[in-house]
JSON list of C-alpha atoms and ligand atoms in Angstrom, two decimals:
[
{"chain": "A", "resi": 1, "resn": "MET", "atom": "CA", "xyz": [0.00, 0.00, 0.00]},
{"chain": "A", "resi": 2, "resn": "HIS", "atom": "CA", "xyz": [1.31, 3.47, -0.91]},
{"chain": "A", "resi": 3, "resn": "THR", "atom": "CA", "xyz": [1.83, 6.09, 1.76]},
{"chain": "A", "resi": 4, "resn": "GLN", "atom": "CA", "xyz": [0.76, 9.68, 1.18]},
{"chain": "A", "resi": 5, "resn": "SER", "atom": "CA", "xyz": [4.35, 10.87, 0.65]},
{"chain": "A", "resi": 6, "resn": "GLU", "atom": "CA", "xyz": [4.92, 8.16, -1.99]},
{"chain": "A", "resi": 7, "resn": "ILE", "atom": "CA", "xyz": [2.06, 9.37, -4.11]},
{"chain": "A", "resi": 8, "resn": "GLY", "atom": "CA", "xyz": [3.13, 13.03, -3.74]},
{"chain": "A", "resi": 9, "resn": "TYR", "atom": "CA", "xyz": [0.21, 14.19, -1.69]},
{"chain": "A", "resi": 10, "resn": "ASN", "atom": "CA", "xyz": [0.42, 15.69, 1.75]},
{"chain": "A", "resi": 11, "resn": "SER", "atom": "CA", "xyz": [-2.83, 16.58, 3.46]},
{"chain": "A", "resi": 12, "resn": "LYS", "atom": "CA", "xyz": [-0.93, 18.97, 5.77]},
{"chain": "A", "resi": 13, "resn": "VAL", "atom": "CA", "xyz": [-0.40, 21.43, 2.90]},
{"chain": "A", "resi": 14, "resn": "GLU", "atom": "CA", "xyz": [-3.93, 21.12, 1.63]},
{"chain": "A", "resi": 15, "resn": "GLY", "atom": "CA", "xyz": [-5.40, 24.64, 1.50]},
{"chain": "A", "resi": 16, "resn": "ASP", "atom": "CA", "xyz": [-1.95, 26.23, 1.05]},
{"chain": "A", "resi": 17, "resn": "VAL", "atom": "CA", "xyz": [-1.49, 24.96, -2.48]},
{"chain": "A", "resi": 18, "resn": "ILE", "atom": "CA", "xyz": [-3.34, 26.23, -5.53]},
{"chain": "A", "resi": 19, "resn": "VAL", "atom": "CA", "xyz": [-3.26, 24.37, -8.80]},
{"chain": "A", "resi": 20, "resn": "THR", "atom": "CA", "xyz": [-3.97, 26.41, -11.92]},
{"chain": "A", "resi": 21, "resn": "ARG", "atom": "CA", "xyz": [-2.97, 26.89, -15.54]},
{"chain": "A", "resi": 22, "resn": "LEU", "atom": "CA", "xyz": [0.07, 29.09, -16.22]},
{"chain": "A", "resi": 23, "resn": "ASP", "atom": "CA", "xyz": [-2.01, 31.13, -18.67]},
{"chain": "A", "resi": 24, "resn": "ALA", "atom": "CA", "xyz": [-4.60, 31.82, -16.02]},
{"chain": "A", "resi": 25, "resn": "ALA", "atom": "CA", "xyz": [-1.99, 32.78, -13.42]},
{"chain": "A", "resi": 26, "resn": "LEU", "atom": "CA", "xyz": [-0.16, 35.19, -15.75]},
{"chain": "A", "resi": 27, "resn": "ASN", "atom": "CA", "xyz": [-3.43, 36.78, -16.84]},
{"chain": "A", "resi": 28, "resn": "TRP", "atom": "CA", "xyz": [-4.50, 37.12, -13.22]},
{"chain": "A", "resi": 29, "resn": "PHE", "atom": "CA", "xyz": [-1.28, 39.03, -12.47]},
{"chain": "A", "resi": 30, "resn": "ARG", "atom": "CA", "xyz": [-1.75, 41.20, -15.53]},
{"chain": "A", "resi": 31, "resn": "LYS", "atom": "CA", "xyz": [-5.39, 42.06, -15.08]},
{"chain": "A", "resi": 32, "resn": "ASN", "atom": "CA", "xyz": [-4.90, 43.12, -11.48]},
{"chain": "A", "resi": 33, "resn": "SER", "atom": "CA", "xyz": [-1.90, 45.33, -12.15]},
{"chain": "A", "resi": 34, "resn": "LEU", "atom": "CA", "xyz": [-2.94, 47.41, -15.15]},
{"chain": "A", "resi": 35, "resn": "TRP", "atom": "CA", "xyz": [-0.87, 50.57, -15.00]},
{"chain": "A", "resi": 36, "resn": "PRO", "atom": "CA", "xyz": [-2.58, 53.39, -16.90]},
{"chain": "A", "resi": 37, "resn": "MET", "atom": "CA", "xyz": [-0.91, 55.83, -19.23]},
{"chain": "A", "resi": 38, "resn": "PRO", "atom": "CA", "xyz": [-3.22, 58.82, -18.72]},
{"chain": "A", "resi": 39, "resn": "MET", "atom": "CA", "xyz": [-3.63, 60.46, -22.10]},
{"chain": "A", "resi": 40, "resn": "GLY", "atom": "CA", "xyz": [-5.68, 63.41, -20.88]},
{"chain": "A", "resi": 41, "resn": "LEU", "atom": "CA", "xyz": [-6.46, 65.64, -23.84]},
{"chain": "A", "resi": 42, "resn": "ALA", "atom": "CA", "xyz": [-9.57, 67.56, -22.79]},
{"chain": "A", "resi": 43, "resn": "CYS", "atom": "CA", "xyz": [-12.45, 67.70, -20.31]},
{"chain": "A", "resi": 44, "resn": "CYS", "atom": "CA", "xyz": [-12.79, 63.90, -19.95]},
{"chain": "A", "resi": 45, "resn": "ALA", "atom": "CA", "xyz": [-9.43, 63.96, -18.20]},
{"chain": "A", "resi": 46, "resn": "ILE", "atom": "CA", "xyz": [-11.11, 65.60, -15.20]},
{"chain": "A", "resi": 47, "resn": "GLU", "atom": "CA", "xyz": [-13.32, 62.53, -14.83]},
{"chain": "A", "resi": 48, "resn": "LEU", "atom": "CA", "xyz": [-10.24, 60.35, -15.22]},
{"chain": "A", "resi": 49, "resn": "MET", "atom": "CA", "xyz": [-8.59, 62.25, -12.36]},
{"chain": "A", "resi": 50, "resn": "ALA", "atom": "CA", "xyz": [-11.71, 61.82, -10.25]},
{"chain": "A", "resi": 51, "resn": "SER", "atom": "CA", "xyz": [-11.60, 58.07, -10.78]},
{"chain": "A", "resi": 52, "resn": "GLY", "atom": "CA", "xyz": [-8.19, 58.05, -9.09]},
{"chain": "A", "resi": 53, "resn": "ALA", "atom": "CA", "xyz": [-9.41, 59.99, -6.07]},
{"chain": "A", "resi": 54, "resn": "SER", "atom": "CA", "xyz": [-10.83, 58.54, -2.88]},
{"chain": "A", "resi": 55, "resn": "ARG", "atom": "CA", "xyz": [-14.52, 58.68, -3.81]},
{"chain": "A", "resi": 56, "resn": "PHE", "atom": "CA", "xyz": [-14.13, 56.30, -6.76]},
{"chain": "A", "resi": 57, "resn": "ASP", "atom": "CA", "xyz": [-10.78, 54.78, -5.84]},
{"chain": "A", "resi": 58, "resn": "ILE", "atom": "CA", "xyz": [-9.42, 53.08, -8.94]},
{"chain": "A", "resi": 59, "resn": "ALA", "atom": "CA", "xyz": [-6.90, 51.43, -6.61]},
{"chain": "A", "resi": 60, "resn": "ARG", "atom": "CA", "xyz": [-9.57, 48.85, -5.82]},
{"chain": "A", "resi": 61, "resn": "PHE", "atom": "CA", "xyz": [-8.75, 47.38, -9.23]},
{"chain": "A", "resi": 62, "resn": "GLY", "atom": "CA", "xyz": [-4.99, 47.64, -8.92]},
{"chain": "A", "resi": 63, "resn": "ALA", "atom": "CA", "xyz": [-4.89, 50.42, -11.51]},
{"chain": "A", "resi": 64, "resn": "GLU", "atom": "CA", "xyz": [-3.94, 53.42, -9.43]},
{"chain": "A", "resi": 65, "resn": "VAL", "atom": "CA", "xyz": [-0.36, 53.53, -10.63]},
{"chain": "A", "resi": 66, "resn": "MET", "atom": "CA", "xyz": [-0.76, 56.26, -13.23]},
{"chain": "A", "resi": 67, "resn": "ARG", "atom": "CA", "xyz": [2.49, 56.54, -15.07]},
{"chain": "A", "resi": 68, "resn": "PHE", "atom": "CA", "xyz": [3.51, 59.36, -17.33]},
{"chain": "A", "resi": 69, "resn": "SER", "atom": "CA", "xyz": [6.10, 57.19, -18.97]},
{"chain": "A", "resi": 70, "resn": "PRO", "atom": "CA", "xyz": [5.05, 54.83, -21.77]},
{"chain": "A", "resi": 71, "resn": "ARG", "atom": "CA", "xyz": [7.71, 52.38, -20.67]},
{"chain": "A", "resi": 72, "resn": "GLN", "atom": "CA", "xyz": [6.01, 51.86, -17.32]},
{"chain": "A", "resi": 73, "resn": "SER", "atom": "CA", "xyz": [2.41, 51.66, -18.53]},
{"chain": "A", "resi": 74, "resn": "ASP", "atom": "CA", "xyz": [0.31, 48.99, -20.15]},
{"chain": "A", "resi": 75, "resn": "VAL", "atom": "CA", "xyz": [-3.10, 50.57, -20.62]},
{"chain": "A", "resi": 76, "resn": "MET", "atom": "CA", "xyz": [-3.49, 53.87, -22.40]},
{"chain": "A", "resi": 77, "resn": "ILE", "atom": "CA", "xyz": [-6.62, 55.76, -21.35]},
{"chain": "A", "resi": 78, "resn": "VAL", "atom": "CA", "xyz": [-7.38, 58.28, -24.07]},
{"chain": "A", "resi": 79, "resn": "ALA", "atom": "CA", "xyz": [-9.52, 60.88, -22.30]},
{"chain": "A", "resi": 80, "resn": "GLY", "atom": "CA", "xyz": [-10.51, 63.76, -24.50]},
{"chain": "A", "resi": 81, "resn": "THR", "atom": "CA", "xyz": [-10.59, 65.19, -27.97]},
{"chain": "A", "resi": 82, "resn": "VAL", "atom": "CA", "xyz": [-7.83, 63.89, -30.23]},
{"chain": "A", "resi": 83, "resn": "THR", "atom": "CA", "xyz": [-6.88, 66.70, -32.57]},
{"chain": "A", "resi": 84, "resn": "TYR", "atom": "CA", "xyz": [-4.73, 66.02, -35.60]},
{"chain": "A", "resi": 85, "resn": "LYS", "atom": "CA", "xyz": [-2.09, 68.11, -33.92]},
{"chain": "A", "resi": 86, "resn": "MET", "atom": "CA", "xyz": [-1.94, 65.65, -31.02]},
{"chain": "A", "resi": 87, "resn": "ALA", "atom": "CA", "xyz": [-2.66, 62.46, -32.93]},
{"chain": "A", "resi": 88, "resn": "MET", "atom": "CA", "xyz": [0.94, 61.69, -33.87]},
{"chain": "A", "resi": 89, "resn": "ALA", "atom": "CA", "xyz": [2.05, 62.27, -30.27]},
{"chain": "A", "resi": 90, "resn": "VAL", "atom": "CA", "xyz": [-0.61, 59.82, -29.05]},
{"chain": "A", "resi": 91, "resn": "LYS", "atom": "CA", "xyz": [0.51, 57.26, -31.63]},
{"chain": "A", "resi": 92, "resn": "ARG", "atom": "CA", "xyz": [4.15, 57.69, -30.75]},
{"chain": "A", "resi": 93, "resn": "ILE", "atom": "CA", "xyz": [3.49, 57.18, -27.04]},
{"chain": "A", "resi": 94, "resn": "TYR", "atom": "CA", "xyz": [1.38, 54.10, -27.81]},
{"chain": "A", "resi": 95, "resn": "ASP", "atom": "CA", "xyz": [4.20, 52.71, -29.94]},
{"chain": "A", "resi": 96, "resn": "GLN", "atom": "CA", "xyz": [6.66, 53.27, -27.09]},
{"chain": "A", "resi": 97, "resn": "MET", "atom": "CA", "xyz": [4.59, 51.22, -24.65]},
{"chain": "A", "resi": 98, "resn": "ALA", "atom": "CA", "xyz": [5.80, 47.66, -24.19]},
{"chain": "A", "resi": 99, "resn": "GLU", "atom": "CA", "xyz": [3.67, 44.66, -25.10]},
{"chain": "A", "resi": 100, "resn": "PRO", "atom": "CA", "xyz": [1.21, 43.55, -23.92]},
{"chain": "A", "resi": 101, "resn": "LYS", "atom": "CA", "xyz": [-0.70, 46.82, -24.03]},
{"chain": "A", "resi": 102, "resn": "TRP", "atom": "CA", "xyz": [-4.31, 47.88, -24.22]},
{"chain": "A", "resi": 103, "resn": "VAL", "atom": "CA", "xyz": [-6.31, 51.04, -24.95]},
{"chain": "A", "resi": 104, "resn": "ILE", "atom": "CA", "xyz": [-9.48, 52.49, -23.45]},
{"chain": "A", "resi": 105, "resn": "ALA", "atom": "CA", "xyz": [-11.19, 55.25, -25.47]},
{"chain": "A", "resi": 106, "resn": "MET", "atom": "CA", "xyz": [-12.86, 57.34, -22.79]},
{"chain": "A", "resi": 107, "resn": "GLY", "atom": "CA", "xyz": [-15.79, 59.47, -23.88]},
{"chain": "A", "resi": 108, "resn": "ALA", "atom": "CA", "xyz": [-17.48, 60.48, -27.10]},
{"chain": "A", "resi": 109, "resn": "CYS", "atom": "CA", "xyz": [-14.55, 62.51, -28.40]},
{"chain": "A", "resi": 110, "resn": "ALA", "atom": "CA", "xyz": [-11.93, 59.78, -28.04]},
{"chain": "A", "resi": 111, "resn": "SER", "atom": "CA", "xyz": [-14.34, 57.16, -29.38]},
{"chain": "A", "resi": 112, "resn": "THR", "atom": "CA", "xyz": [-15.78, 59.00, -32.38]},
{"chain": "A", "resi": 113, "resn": "GLY", "atom": "CA", "xyz": [-14.68, 62.62, -32.43]},
{"chain": "A", "resi": 114, "resn": "GLY", "atom": "CA", "xyz": [-17.82, 63.49, -30.49]},
{"chain": "A", "resi": 115, "resn": "MET", "atom": "CA", "xyz": [-19.47, 66.73, -31.40]},
{"chain": "A", "resi": 116, "resn": "TYR", "atom": "CA", "xyz": [-16.35, 67.95, -33.17]},
{"chain": "A", "resi": 117, "resn": "ARG", "atom": "CA", "xyz": [-17.13, 67.05, -36.75]},
{"chain": "A", "resi": 118, "resn": "SER", "atom": "CA", "xyz": [-14.34, 69.32, -37.85]},
{"chain": "A", "resi": 119, "resn": "TYR", "atom": "CA", "xyz": [-11.25, 69.34, -40.00]},
{"chain": "A", "resi": 120, "resn": "ALA", "atom": "CA", "xyz": [-9.08, 69.62, -36.88]},
{"chain": "A", "resi": 121, "resn": "VAL", "atom": "CA", "xyz": [-10.32, 66.57, -34.97]},
{"chain": "A", "resi": 122, "resn": "LEU", "atom": "CA", "xyz": [-9.60, 62.89, -35.48]},
{"chain": "A", "resi": 123, "resn": "GLN", "atom": "CA", "xyz": [-12.93, 61.06, -35.74]},
{"chain": "A", "resi": 124, "resn": "GLY", "atom": "CA", "xyz": [-12.01, 58.38, -33.20]},
{"chain": "A", "resi": 125, "resn": "VAL", "atom": "CA", "xyz": [-8.66, 57.38, -31.75]},
{"chain": "A", "resi": 126, "resn": "ASP", "atom": "CA", "xyz": [-9.14, 53.89, -33.22]},
{"chain": "A", "resi": 127, "resn": "ARG", "atom": "CA", "xyz": [-7.96, 55.38, -36.51]},
{"chain": "A", "resi": 128, "resn": "ILE", "atom": "CA", "xyz": [-4.42, 55.40, -35.17]},
{"chain": "A", "resi": 129, "resn": "VAL", "atom": "CA", "xyz": [-4.32, 52.84, -32.31]},
{"chain": "A", "resi": 130, "resn": "PRO", "atom": "CA", "xyz": [-6.33, 49.65, -31.61]},
{"chain": "A", "resi": 131, "resn": "VAL", "atom": "CA", "xyz": [-9.01, 50.24, -28.97]},
{"chain": "A", "resi": 132, "resn": "ASN", "atom": "CA", "xyz": [-10.07, 47.48, -26.58]},
{"chain": "A", "resi": 133, "resn": "VAL", "atom": "CA", "xyz": [-12.93, 49.23, -24.76]},
{"chain": "A", "resi": 134, "resn": "TYR", "atom": "CA", "xyz": [-15.00, 52.30, -25.67]},
{"chain": "A", "resi": 135, "resn": "VAL", "atom": "CA", "xyz": [-16.69, 54.39, -23.00]},
{"chain": "A", "resi": 136, "resn": "ALA", "atom": "CA", "xyz": [-19.82, 56.31, -24.02]},
{"chain": "A", "resi": 137, "resn": "GLY", "atom": "CA", "xyz": [-20.72, 59.72, -22.62]},
{"chain": "A", "resi": 138, "resn": "CYS", "atom": "CA", "xyz": [-19.81, 63.38, -22.69]},
{"chain": "A", "resi": 139, "resn": "PRO", "atom": "CA", "xyz": [-18.26, 63.24, -20.24]},
{"chain": "A", "resi": 140, "resn": "PRO", "atom": "CA", "xyz": [-18.58, 59.69, -18.94]},
{"chain": "A", "resi": 141, "resn": "ARG", "atom": "CA", "xyz": [-18.74, 59.46, -15.18]},
{"chain": "A", "resi": 142, "resn": "PRO", "atom": "CA", "xyz": [-15.85, 57.83, -13.31]},
{"chain": "A", "resi": 143, "resn": "GLU", "atom": "CA", "xyz": [-18.07, 54.80, -12.70]},
{"chain": "A", "resi": 144, "resn": "ALA", "atom": "CA", "xyz": [-18.24, 54.29, -16.47]},
{"chain": "A", "resi": 145, "resn": "LEU", "atom": "CA", "xyz": [-14.46, 54.30, -16.65]},
{"chain": "A", "resi": 146, "resn": "LEU", "atom": "CA", "xyz": [-14.30, 51.76, -13.83]},
{"chain": "A", "resi": 147, "resn": "ASP", "atom": "CA", "xyz": [-16.81, 49.63, -15.72]},
{"chain": "A", "resi": 148, "resn": "ALA", "atom": "CA", "xyz": [-14.56, 49.84, -18.79]},
{"chain": "A", "resi": 149, "resn": "LEU", "atom": "CA", "xyz": [-11.60, 48.84, -16.67]},
{"chain": "A", "resi": 150, "resn": "MET", "atom": "CA", "xyz": [-13.47, 45.78, -15.41]},
{"chain": "A", "resi": 151, "resn": "ARG", "atom": "CA", "xyz": [-14.43, 44.89, -18.99]},
{"chain": "A", "resi": 152, "resn": "LEU", "atom": "CA", "xyz": [-10.80, 45.18, -19.97]},
{"chain": "A", "resi": 153, "resn": "GLN", "atom": "CA", "xyz": [-9.85, 42.93, -17.06]},
{"chain": "A", "resi": 154, "resn": "GLY", "atom": "CA", "xyz": [-12.33, 40.41, -18.45]},
{"chain": "A", "resi": 155, "resn": "GLN", "atom": "CA", "xyz": [-10.62, 40.57, -21.85]},
{"chain": "A", "resi": 156, "resn": "VAL", "atom": "CA", "xyz": [-7.15, 40.25, -20.36]},
{"chain": "A", "resi": 157, "resn": "ALA", "atom": "CA", "xyz": [-8.24, 37.21, -18.35]},
{"chain": "A", "resi": 158, "resn": "LYS", "atom": "CA", "xyz": [-9.10, 35.35, -21.56]},
{"chain": "A", "resi": 159, "resn": "GLU", "atom": "CA", "xyz": [-5.99, 36.20, -23.55]},
{"chain": "A", "resi": 160, "resn": "PRO", "atom": "CA", "xyz": [-3.79, 33.31, -24.66]},
{"chain": "A", "resi": 161, "resn": "VAL", "atom": "CA", "xyz": [-0.35, 33.94, -23.20]},
{"chain": "A", "resi": 162, "resn": "LEU", "atom": "CA", "xyz": [1.84, 30.90, -23.70]},
{"chain": "A", "resi": 163, "resn": "SER", "atom": "CA", "xyz": [0.80, 30.25, -27.30]},
{"chain": "A", "resi": 164, "resn": "THR", "atom": "CA", "xyz": [1.68, 33.82, -28.27]},
{"chain": "A", "resi": 165, "resn": "LEU", "atom": "CA", "xyz": [5.10, 33.97, -26.61]},
{"chain": "A", "resi": 166, "resn": "LYS", "atom": "CA", "xyz": [7.82, 34.41, -29.17]},
{"chain": "A", "resi": 167, "resn": "LYS", "atom": "CA", "xyz": [10.81, 32.13, -29.09]},
{"chain": "A", "resi": 168, "resn": "VAL", "atom": "CA", "xyz": [13.98, 34.13, -28.43]},
{"chain": "A", "resi": 169, "resn": "ALA", "atom": "CA", "xyz": [16.94, 32.76, -30.33]},
{"chain": "B", "resi": 201, "resn": "SF4", "atom": "S1", "xyz": [-16.51, 63.68, -24.67]},
{"chain": "B", "resi": 201, "resn": "SF4", "atom": "FE1", "xyz": [-17.32, 65.62, -23.85]},
{"chain": "B", "resi": 201, "resn": "SF4", "atom": "S2", "xyz": [-16.33, 65.82, -21.85]},
{"chain": "B", "resi": 201, "resn": "SF4", "atom": "FE2", "xyz": [-15.14, 64.33, -23.03]},
{"chain": "B", "resi": 201, "resn": "SF4", "atom": "S3", "xyz": [-13.53, 65.50, -24.04]},
{"chain": "B", "resi": 201, "resn": "SF4", "atom": "FE3", "xyz": [-15.25, 65.37, -25.45]},
{"chain": "B", "resi": 201, "resn": "SF4", "atom": "S4", "xyz": [-16.41, 67.26, -25.10]},
{"chain": "B", "resi": 201, "resn": "SF4", "atom": "FE4", "xyz": [-15.06, 66.96, -23.32]}
]
């Protein structure tokens, strides 16, 4: 008859050991440590700032570490009107962010150009960067941004990680 140690099972550590898939573990780390790159371009940025304050407390989702460096961020929150003058700067900062990276288009302006159907305004930031979640509203409330963040967490949780890793020679 086999003892417990022979079959690799020890009831004393039961409850201290979690068995999971590596994909799921990596995604769990990622989705709970999304560090925003705040791309505040107009009035929506005020709501973005509010979401970081105590009343709404974006820290509950592990996303309070707002970085102003693309190299330390993994989710760009485009909050405001994207003019053509700023568009290339937004694209450049997005390109400088390391993979994996995601984008939230916050508000009507970032999503579609909003009420600015004008020669000076990009009609949606998805014309220059891929957007994962769009937030409706002018301006959207901080709760709407938090909802978008939770939706993004849901997307991140389902991403294949291991199958997309590139082999380094
Ligand atoms: S959606 Fe409304 S609140 Fe947001 S940047 Fe545009 S005009 Fe301002």
